């Protein structure tokens, strides 16, 4: 998977430190430039509004927050995203409609393939 995401700028929004580090590592090994990981919506929104992104990886449940507003902002900017979620059912939620959903724990190769598919 090395080089599959070479030159791509990917935002990682994840509030669990260990999962965030695994995602960061997988994306960097695939050649991506990783922004974050950031644990919350405010930090992520600041990056989305100031940095040119190729894609994002979003955890749906971020402590007491959710990624709904962030998903809306990404869609408005035509930035594709992948959802990495645990127990959150995103079916029928329009903010997340059409986004690839990976169930945690996410395998590195599945994550990299999903990102590669949405940025190609």
mmCIF file of N, CA and C in Angstrom:
data_model
loop_
_atom_site.group_PDB
_atom_site.id
_atom_site.type_symbol
_atom_site.label_atom_id
_atom_site.label_comp_id
_atom_site.label_asym_id
_atom_site.label_seq_id
_atom_site.Cartn_x
_atom_site.Cartn_y
_atom_site.Cartn_z
ATOM 1 N N UNK A 1 0.812 -1.190 0.000
ATOM 2 C CA UNK A 1 0.000 0.000 0.000
ATOM 3 C C UNK A 1 0.863 1.266 0.000
ATOM 4 N N UNK A 2 2.170 1.089 0.093
ATOM 5 C CA UNK A 2 3.035 2.257 0.112
ATOM 6 C C UNK A 2 2.878 3.052 -1.174
ATOM 7 N N UNK A 3 2.757 4.355 -1.027
ATOM 8 C CA UNK A 3 2.670 5.237 -2.170
ATOM 9 C C UNK A 3 1.278 5.396 -2.748
ATOM 10 N N UNK A 4 0.313 4.619 -2.299
ATOM 11 C CA UNK A 4 -1.034 4.673 -2.855
ATOM 12 C C UNK A 4 -1.684 6.043 -2.658
ATOM 13 N N UNK A 5 -1.312 6.725 -1.587
ATOM 14 C CA UNK A 5 -1.874 8.049 -1.299
ATOM 15 C C UNK A 5 -0.826 9.153 -1.398
ATOM 16 N N UNK A 6 0.228 8.899 -2.139
ATOM 17 C CA UNK A 6 1.331 9.859 -2.243
ATOM 18 C C UNK A 6 0.831 11.234 -2.674
ATOM 19 N N UNK A 7 1.239 12.240 -1.916
ATOM 20 C CA UNK A 7 0.898 13.615 -2.236
ATOM 21 C C UNK A 7 -0.499 14.039 -1.832
ATOM 22 N N UNK A 8 -1.268 13.155 -1.247
ATOM 23 C CA UNK A 8 -2.642 13.490 -0.839
ATOM 24 C C UNK A 8 -2.651 14.039 0.578
ATOM 25 N N UNK A 9 -3.448 15.067 0.779
ATOM 26 C CA UNK A 9 -3.586 15.711 2.078
ATOM 27 C C UNK A 9 -4.877 15.211 2.731
ATOM 28 N N UNK A 10 -4.732 14.489 3.845
ATOM 29 C CA UNK A 10 -5.873 13.832 4.489
ATOM 30 C C UNK A 10 -6.028 14.330 5.927
ATOM 31 N N UNK A 11 -7.221 14.810 6.249
ATOM 32 C CA UNK A 11 -7.546 15.219 7.611
ATOM 33 C C UNK A 11 -8.055 14.014 8.388
ATOM 34 N N UNK A 12 -7.557 13.828 9.601
ATOM 35 C CA UNK A 12 -8.024 12.742 10.472
ATOM 36 C C UNK A 12 -8.686 13.375 11.696
ATOM 37 N N UNK A 13 -9.956 13.025 11.900
ATOM 38 C CA UNK A 13 -10.716 13.518 13.043
ATOM 39 C C UNK A 13 -11.128 12.300 13.866
ATOM 40 N N UNK A 14 -10.469 12.138 14.992
ATOM 41 C CA UNK A 14 -10.661 10.953 15.852
ATOM 42 C C UNK A 14 -10.342 11.344 17.283
ATOM 43 N N UNK A 15 -11.232 11.017 18.226
ATOM 44 C CA UNK A 15 -11.011 11.402 19.616
ATOM 45 C C UNK A 15 -10.328 10.329 20.457
ATOM 46 N N UNK A 16 -10.185 9.136 19.945
ATOM 47 C CA UNK A 16 -9.487 8.075 20.671
ATOM 48 C C UNK A 16 -8.021 8.094 20.241
ATOM 49 N N UNK A 17 -7.135 8.364 21.189
ATOM 50 C CA UNK A 17 -5.719 8.560 20.870
ATOM 51 C C UNK A 17 -5.102 7.366 20.142
ATOM 52 N N UNK A 18 -5.333 6.165 20.633
ATOM 53 C CA UNK A 18 -4.700 4.988 20.028
ATOM 54 C C UNK A 18 -5.215 4.741 18.610
ATOM 55 N N UNK A 19 -6.513 4.901 18.420
ATOM 56 C CA UNK A 19 -7.067 4.742 17.074
ATOM 57 C C UNK A 19 -6.522 5.823 16.159
ATOM 58 N N UNK A 20 -6.456 7.042 16.651
ATOM 59 C CA UNK A 20 -5.926 8.159 15.859
ATOM 60 C C UNK A 20 -4.496 7.878 15.403
ATOM 61 N N UNK A 21 -3.682 7.328 16.290
ATOM 62 C CA UNK A 21 -2.296 7.036 15.932
ATOM 63 C C UNK A 21 -2.219 5.908 14.900
ATOM 64 N N UNK A 22 -3.090 4.915 15.013
ATOM 65 C CA UNK A 22 -3.127 3.830 14.020
ATOM 66 C C UNK A 22 -3.522 4.363 12.649
ATOM 67 N N UNK A 23 -4.542 5.216 12.605
ATOM 68 C CA UNK A 23 -4.991 5.799 11.338
ATOM 69 C C UNK A 23 -3.891 6.670 10.746
ATOM 70 N N UNK A 24 -3.298 7.504 11.577
ATOM 71 C CA UNK A 24 -2.202 8.368 11.144
ATOM 72 C C UNK A 24 -1.067 7.545 10.536
ATOM 73 N N UNK A 25 -0.676 6.501 11.217
ATOM 74 C CA UNK A 25 0.412 5.642 10.757
ATOM 75 C C UNK A 25 0.068 4.979 9.421
ATOM 76 N N UNK A 26 -1.135 4.447 9.302
ATOM 77 C CA UNK A 26 -1.543 3.775 8.057
ATOM 78 C C UNK A 26 -1.518 4.740 6.876
ATOM 79 N N UNK A 27 -2.024 5.948 7.083
ATOM 80 C CA UNK A 27 -2.071 6.928 5.997
ATOM 81 C C UNK A 27 -0.674 7.413 5.618
ATOM 82 N N UNK A 28 0.172 7.643 6.619
ATOM 83 C CA UNK A 28 1.547 8.080 6.326
ATOM 84 C C UNK A 28 2.326 6.994 5.586
ATOM 85 N N UNK A 29 2.138 5.737 5.970
ATOM 86 C CA UNK A 29 2.820 4.643 5.271
ATOM 87 C C UNK A 29 2.371 4.544 3.817
ATOM 88 N N UNK A 30 1.149 5.003 3.544
ATOM 89 C CA UNK A 30 0.640 4.995 2.170
ATOM 90 C C UNK A 30 1.043 6.261 1.417
ATOM 91 N N UNK A 31 1.816 7.134 2.069
ATOM 92 C CA UNK A 31 2.347 8.317 1.407
ATOM 93 C C UNK A 31 1.566 9.591 1.610
ATOM 94 N N UNK A 32 0.509 9.552 2.399
ATOM 95 C CA UNK A 32 -0.323 10.738 2.601
ATOM 96 C C UNK A 32 0.329 11.737 3.536
ATOM 97 N N UNK A 33 -0.038 12.996 3.332
ATOM 98 C CA UNK A 33 0.297 14.049 4.288
ATOM 99 C C UNK A 33 -0.903 14.127 5.222
ATOM 100 N N UNK A 34 -0.710 13.827 6.498
ATOM 101 C CA UNK A 34 -1.816 13.768 7.451
ATOM 102 C C UNK A 34 -1.910 15.083 8.208
ATOM 103 N N UNK A 35 -3.128 15.615 8.238
ATOM 104 C CA UNK A 35 -3.423 16.787 9.066
ATOM 105 C C UNK A 35 -4.139 16.273 10.295
ATOM 106 N N UNK A 36 -3.654 16.645 11.463
ATOM 107 C CA UNK A 36 -4.192 16.094 12.693
ATOM 108 C C UNK A 36 -3.323 14.939 13.128
ATOM 109 N N UNK A 37 -3.892 13.996 13.765
ATOM 110 C CA UNK A 37 -5.295 13.842 14.090
ATOM 111 C C UNK A 37 -5.772 14.909 15.069
ATOM 112 N N UNK A 38 -7.029 15.308 14.894
ATOM 113 C CA UNK A 38 -7.660 16.250 15.807
ATOM 114 C C UNK A 38 -8.836 15.549 16.484
ATOM 115 N N UNK A 39 -9.068 15.860 17.776
ATOM 116 C CA UNK A 39 -10.087 15.136 18.528
ATOM 117 C C UNK A 39 -11.484 15.747 18.505
ATOM 118 N N UNK A 40 -11.630 16.946 17.952
ATOM 119 C CA UNK A 40 -12.935 17.586 18.029
ATOM 120 C C UNK A 40 -13.301 18.394 16.803
ATOM 121 N N UNK A 41 -14.542 18.820 16.777
ATOM 122 C CA UNK A 41 -15.103 19.510 15.618
ATOM 123 C C UNK A 41 -14.483 20.888 15.413
ATOM 124 N N UNK A 42 -14.290 21.661 16.461
ATOM 125 C CA UNK A 42 -13.768 23.027 16.304
ATOM 126 C C UNK A 42 -12.392 23.022 15.648
ATOM 127 N N UNK A 43 -11.504 22.174 16.135
ATOM 128 C CA UNK A 43 -10.158 22.095 15.545
ATOM 129 C C UNK A 43 -10.229 21.622 14.103
ATOM 130 N N UNK A 44 -11.059 20.634 13.856
ATOM 131 C CA UNK A 44 -11.202 20.103 12.502
ATOM 132 C C UNK A 44 -11.776 21.153 11.566
ATOM 133 N N UNK A 45 -12.780 21.884 12.013
ATOM 134 C CA UNK A 45 -13.408 22.907 11.195
ATOM 135 C C UNK A 45 -12.401 23.996 10.832
ATOM 136 N N UNK A 46 -11.548 24.365 11.767
ATOM 137 C CA UNK A 46 -10.522 25.368 11.489
ATOM 138 C C UNK A 46 -9.596 24.893 10.370
ATOM 139 N N UNK A 47 -9.214 23.633 10.393
ATOM 140 C CA UNK A 47 -8.362 23.094 9.332
ATOM 141 C C UNK A 47 -9.101 23.029 7.999
ATOM 142 N N UNK A 48 -10.337 22.570 8.023
ATOM 143 C CA UNK A 48 -11.124 22.460 6.791
ATOM 144 C C UNK A 48 -11.250 23.817 6.117
ATOM 145 N N UNK A 49 -11.377 24.850 6.903
ATOM 146 C CA UNK A 49 -11.583 26.200 6.364
ATOM 147 C C UNK A 49 -10.300 26.898 5.931
ATOM 148 N N UNK A 50 -9.142 26.346 6.308
ATOM 149 C CA UNK A 50 -7.889 27.029 5.979
ATOM 150 C C UNK A 50 -6.908 26.216 5.147
ATOM 151 N N UNK A 51 -7.132 24.920 5.017
ATOM 152 C CA UNK A 51 -6.185 24.047 4.326
ATOM 153 C C UNK A 51 -6.889 23.372 3.153
ATOM 154 N N UNK A 52 -6.170 23.229 2.060
ATOM 155 C CA UNK A 52 -6.712 22.521 0.900
ATOM 156 C C UNK A 52 -6.557 21.022 1.135
ATOM 157 N N UNK A 53 -7.677 20.328 1.323
ATOM 158 C CA UNK A 53 -7.679 18.900 1.637
ATOM 159 C C UNK A 53 -8.094 18.074 0.431
ATOM 160 N N UNK A 54 -7.544 16.867 0.347
ATOM 161 C CA UNK A 54 -7.994 15.917 -0.659
ATOM 162 C C UNK A 54 -9.115 15.032 -0.119
ATOM 163 N N UNK A 55 -9.096 14.768 1.183
ATOM 164 C CA UNK A 55 -10.098 13.895 1.801
ATOM 165 C C UNK A 55 -9.984 13.987 3.320
ATOM 166 N N UNK A 56 -10.934 13.322 3.992
ATOM 167 C CA UNK A 56 -10.917 13.278 5.454
ATOM 168 C C UNK A 56 -11.389 11.917 5.934
ATOM 169 N N UNK A 57 -10.936 11.568 7.131
ATOM 170 C CA UNK A 57 -11.408 10.388 7.845
ATOM 171 C C UNK A 57 -12.097 10.919 9.096
ATOM 172 N N UNK A 58 -13.389 10.603 9.243
ATOM 173 C CA UNK A 58 -14.160 11.125 10.363
ATOM 174 C C UNK A 58 -14.650 10.013 11.270
ATOM 175 N N UNK A 59 -14.420 10.192 12.561
ATOM 176 C CA UNK A 59 -15.118 9.402 13.570
ATOM 177 C C UNK A 59 -16.450 10.122 13.741
ATOM 178 N N UNK A 60 -17.542 9.405 13.802
ATOM 179 C CA UNK A 60 -18.858 10.037 13.899
ATOM 180 C C UNK A 60 -19.092 10.608 15.293
ATOM 181 N N UNK A 61 -18.810 9.825 16.325
ATOM 182 C CA UNK A 61 -19.017 10.252 17.705
ATOM 183 C C UNK A 61 -17.689 10.739 18.271
ATOM 184 N N UNK A 62 -17.655 12.027 18.593
ATOM 185 C CA UNK A 62 -16.431 12.662 19.099
ATOM 186 C C UNK A 62 -16.695 13.183 20.506
ATOM 187 N N UNK A 63 -16.608 12.295 21.466
ATOM 188 C CA UNK A 63 -16.940 12.680 22.839
ATOM 189 C C UNK A 63 -18.395 13.087 22.914
ATOM 190 N N UNK A 64 -18.650 14.330 23.307
ATOM 191 C CA UNK A 64 -20.025 14.836 23.396
ATOM 192 C C UNK A 64 -20.496 15.457 22.078
ATOM 193 N N UNK A 65 -19.643 15.466 21.097
ATOM 194 C CA UNK A 65 -19.971 16.042 19.790
ATOM 195 C C UNK A 65 -20.195 14.936 18.759
ATOM 196 N N UNK A 66 -20.723 15.340 17.619
ATOM 197 C CA UNK A 66 -20.794 14.437 16.470
ATOM 198 C C UNK A 66 -20.186 15.157 15.272
ATOM 199 N N UNK A 67 -19.908 14.404 14.248
ATOM 200 C CA UNK A 67 -19.263 14.956 13.057
ATOM 201 C C UNK A 67 -20.254 15.489 12.017
ATOM 202 N N UNK A 68 -21.505 15.654 12.377
ATOM 203 C CA UNK A 68 -22.514 16.107 11.415
ATOM 204 C C UNK A 68 -22.164 17.449 10.765
ATOM 205 N N UNK A 69 -21.880 18.456 11.561
ATOM 206 C CA UNK A 69 -21.567 19.783 11.007
ATOM 207 C C UNK A 69 -20.298 19.749 10.167
ATOM 208 N N UNK A 70 -19.353 18.964 10.602
ATOM 209 C CA UNK A 70 -18.107 18.820 9.849
ATOM 210 C C UNK A 70 -18.373 18.166 8.494
ATOM 211 N N UNK A 71 -19.215 17.152 8.481
ATOM 212 C CA UNK A 71 -19.577 16.494 7.224
ATOM 213 C C UNK A 71 -20.258 17.481 6.278
ATOM 214 N N UNK A 72 -21.147 18.309 6.814
ATOM 215 C CA UNK A 72 -21.818 19.326 5.983
ATOM 216 C C UNK A 72 -20.799 20.279 5.364
ATOM 217 N N UNK A 73 -19.850 20.712 6.163
ATOM 218 C CA UNK A 73 -18.819 21.645 5.678
ATOM 219 C C UNK A 73 -17.953 20.982 4.608
ATOM 220 N N UNK A 74 -17.569 19.741 4.828
ATOM 221 C CA UNK A 74 -16.773 19.024 3.832
ATOM 222 C C UNK A 74 -17.542 18.866 2.525
ATOM 223 N N UNK A 75 -18.810 18.526 2.621
ATOM 224 C CA UNK A 75 -19.640 18.389 1.405
ATOM 225 C C UNK A 75 -19.747 19.721 0.670
ATOM 226 N N UNK A 76 -19.925 20.804 1.413
ATOM 227 C CA UNK A 76 -20.020 22.130 0.790
ATOM 228 C C UNK A 76 -18.743 22.467 0.038
ATOM 229 N N UNK A 77 -17.633 21.965 0.508
ATOM 230 C CA UNK A 77 -16.341 22.212 -0.136
ATOM 231 C C UNK A 77 -15.963 21.119 -1.131
ATOM 232 N N UNK A 78 -16.864 20.165 -1.313
ATOM 233 C CA UNK A 78 -16.655 19.034 -2.229
ATOM 234 C C UNK A 78 -15.413 18.207 -1.860
ATOM 235 N N UNK A 79 -15.212 18.060 -0.551
ATOM 236 C CA UNK A 79 -14.117 17.241 -0.034
ATOM 237 C C UNK A 79 -14.694 15.904 0.399
ATOM 238 N N UNK A 80 -14.274 14.813 -0.238
ATOM 239 C CA UNK A 80 -14.818 13.504 0.133
ATOM 240 C C UNK A 80 -14.306 13.050 1.499
ATOM 241 N N UNK A 81 -15.083 12.199 2.135
ATOM 242 C CA UNK A 81 -14.662 11.680 3.438
ATOM 243 C C UNK A 81 -15.113 10.244 3.620
ATOM 244 N N UNK A 82 -14.388 9.569 4.515
ATOM 245 C CA UNK A 82 -14.693 8.207 4.931
ATOM 246 C C UNK A 82 -15.081 8.284 6.397
ATOM 247 N N UNK A 83 -16.088 7.515 6.779
ATOM 248 C CA UNK A 83 -16.489 7.433 8.176
ATOM 249 C C UNK A 83 -15.871 6.195 8.804
ATOM 250 N N UNK A 84 -15.234 6.377 9.949
ATOM 251 C CA UNK A 84 -14.701 5.259 10.731
ATOM 252 C C UNK A 84 -15.457 5.315 12.049
ATOM 253 N N UNK A 85 -16.321 4.346 12.277
ATOM 254 C CA UNK A 85 -17.205 4.443 13.428
ATOM 255 C C UNK A 85 -17.320 3.123 14.167
ATOM 256 N N UNK A 86 -17.695 3.226 15.421
ATOM 257 C CA UNK A 86 -17.871 2.045 16.254
ATOM 258 C C UNK A 86 -19.320 1.623 16.302
ATOM 259 N N UNK A 87 -20.033 2.137 17.269
ATOM 260 C CA UNK A 87 -21.409 1.702 17.500
ATOM 261 C C UNK A 87 -22.453 2.648 16.933
ATOM 262 N N UNK A 88 -22.071 3.567 16.094
ATOM 263 C CA UNK A 88 -23.005 4.563 15.588
ATOM 264 C C UNK A 88 -23.576 4.102 14.252
ATOM 265 N N UNK A 89 -24.888 4.028 14.173
ATOM 266 C CA UNK A 89 -25.554 3.666 12.932
ATOM 267 C C UNK A 89 -25.772 4.943 12.123
ATOM 268 N N UNK A 90 -25.166 5.031 10.958
ATOM 269 C CA UNK A 90 -25.277 6.233 10.141
ATOM 270 C C UNK A 90 -26.306 6.086 9.021
ATOM 271 N N UNK A 91 -26.932 4.937 8.932
ATOM 272 C CA UNK A 91 -27.933 4.710 7.886
ATOM 273 C C UNK A 91 -29.057 5.730 7.997
ATOM 274 N N UNK A 92 -29.409 6.329 6.880
ATOM 275 C CA UNK A 92 -30.499 7.285 6.841
ATOM 276 C C UNK A 92 -30.158 8.675 7.339
ATOM 277 N N UNK A 93 -28.897 8.917 7.666
ATOM 278 C CA UNK A 93 -28.485 10.239 8.112
ATOM 279 C C UNK A 93 -27.930 11.008 6.911
ATOM 280 N N UNK A 94 -28.660 12.021 6.434
ATOM 281 C CA UNK A 94 -28.305 12.694 5.189
ATOM 282 C C UNK A 94 -26.898 13.320 5.181
ATOM 283 N N UNK A 95 -26.401 13.750 6.331
ATOM 284 C CA UNK A 95 -25.065 14.362 6.363
ATOM 285 C C UNK A 95 -23.979 13.376 5.952
ATOM 286 N N UNK A 96 -24.246 12.095 6.161
ATOM 287 C CA UNK A 96 -23.242 11.072 5.878
ATOM 288 C C UNK A 96 -23.564 10.236 4.645
ATOM 289 N N UNK A 97 -24.680 10.533 3.986
ATOM 290 C CA UNK A 97 -25.150 9.738 2.857
ATOM 291 C C UNK A 97 -24.085 9.610 1.759
ATOM 292 N N UNK A 98 -23.870 8.376 1.340
ATOM 293 C CA UNK A 98 -22.933 8.102 0.250
ATOM 294 C C UNK A 98 -21.480 7.965 0.663
ATOM 295 N N UNK A 99 -21.159 8.328 1.890
ATOM 296 C CA UNK A 99 -19.774 8.213 2.350
ATOM 297 C C UNK A 99 -19.477 6.762 2.713
ATOM 298 N N UNK A 100 -18.298 6.276 2.342
ATOM 299 C CA UNK A 100 -17.919 4.923 2.761
ATOM 300 C C UNK A 100 -17.884 4.840 4.286
ATOM 301 N N UNK A 101 -18.381 3.734 4.829
ATOM 302 C CA UNK A 101 -18.410 3.538 6.272
ATOM 303 C C UNK A 101 -17.553 2.328 6.609
ATOM 304 N N UNK A 102 -16.569 2.534 7.460
ATOM 305 C CA UNK A 102 -15.704 1.456 7.941
ATOM 306 C C UNK A 102 -15.972 1.269 9.423
ATOM 307 N N UNK A 103 -16.243 0.040 9.798
ATOM 308 C CA UNK A 103 -16.533 -0.255 11.193
ATOM 309 C C UNK A 103 -15.242 -0.475 11.972
ATOM 310 N N UNK A 104 -15.170 0.144 13.150
ATOM 311 C CA UNK A 104 -14.006 -0.032 14.014
ATOM 312 C C UNK A 104 -14.047 -1.408 14.648
ATOM 313 N N UNK A 105 -12.923 -2.026 14.854
ATOM 314 C CA UNK A 105 -11.594 -1.549 14.494
ATOM 315 C C UNK A 105 -11.367 -1.650 12.980
ATOM 316 N N UNK A 106 -10.826 -0.585 12.428
ATOM 317 C CA UNK A 106 -10.606 -0.496 10.986
ATOM 318 C C UNK A 106 -9.244 -1.085 10.640
ATOM 319 N N UNK A 107 -9.241 -1.963 9.667
ATOM 320 C CA UNK A 107 -7.967 -2.512 9.182
ATOM 321 C C UNK A 107 -7.278 -1.472 8.309
ATOM 322 N N UNK A 108 -5.975 -1.325 8.493
ATOM 323 C CA UNK A 108 -5.205 -0.307 7.775
ATOM 324 C C UNK A 108 -5.410 -0.376 6.275
ATOM 325 N N UNK A 109 -5.325 -1.581 5.707
ATOM 326 C CA UNK A 109 -5.442 -1.712 4.256
ATOM 327 C C UNK A 109 -6.841 -1.331 3.773
ATOM 328 N N UNK A 110 -7.875 -1.581 4.566
ATOM 329 C CA UNK A 110 -9.237 -1.191 4.192
ATOM 330 C C UNK A 110 -9.374 0.330 4.189
ATOM 331 N N UNK A 111 -8.781 0.965 5.181
ATOM 332 C CA UNK A 111 -8.825 2.423 5.263
ATOM 333 C C UNK A 111 -8.119 3.059 4.072
ATOM 334 N N UNK A 112 -6.927 2.597 3.790
ATOM 335 C CA UNK A 112 -6.152 3.158 2.682
ATOM 336 C C UNK A 112 -6.890 2.950 1.358
ATOM 337 N N UNK A 113 -7.445 1.783 1.155
ATOM 338 C CA UNK A 113 -8.201 1.515 -0.083
ATOM 339 C C UNK A 113 -9.424 2.415 -0.195
ATOM 340 N N UNK A 114 -10.122 2.615 0.905
ATOM 341 C CA UNK A 114 -11.316 3.459 0.888
ATOM 342 C C UNK A 114 -10.963 4.913 0.547
ATOM 343 N N UNK A 115 -9.885 5.406 1.152
ATOM 344 C CA UNK A 115 -9.444 6.772 0.843
ATOM 345 C C UNK A 115 -9.001 6.856 -0.612
ATOM 346 N N UNK A 116 -8.231 5.892 -1.072
ATOM 347 C CA UNK A 116 -7.762 5.890 -2.459
ATOM 348 C C UNK A 116 -8.952 5.901 -3.432
ATOM 349 N N UNK A 117 -10.004 5.171 -3.096
ATOM 350 C CA UNK A 117 -11.182 5.112 -3.977
ATOM 351 C C UNK A 117 -11.901 6.458 -4.069
ATOM 352 N N UNK A 118 -11.972 7.192 -2.969
ATOM 353 C CA UNK A 118 -12.722 8.456 -3.013
ATOM 354 C C UNK A 118 -11.912 9.617 -3.566
ATOM 355 N N UNK A 119 -10.597 9.486 -3.610
ATOM 356 C CA UNK A 119 -9.785 10.573 -4.163
ATOM 357 C C UNK A 119 -9.376 10.335 -5.604
ATOM 358 N N UNK A 120 -9.688 9.169 -6.149
ATOM 359 C CA UNK A 120 -9.258 8.890 -7.532
ATOM 360 C C UNK A 120 -10.271 9.415 -8.541
#
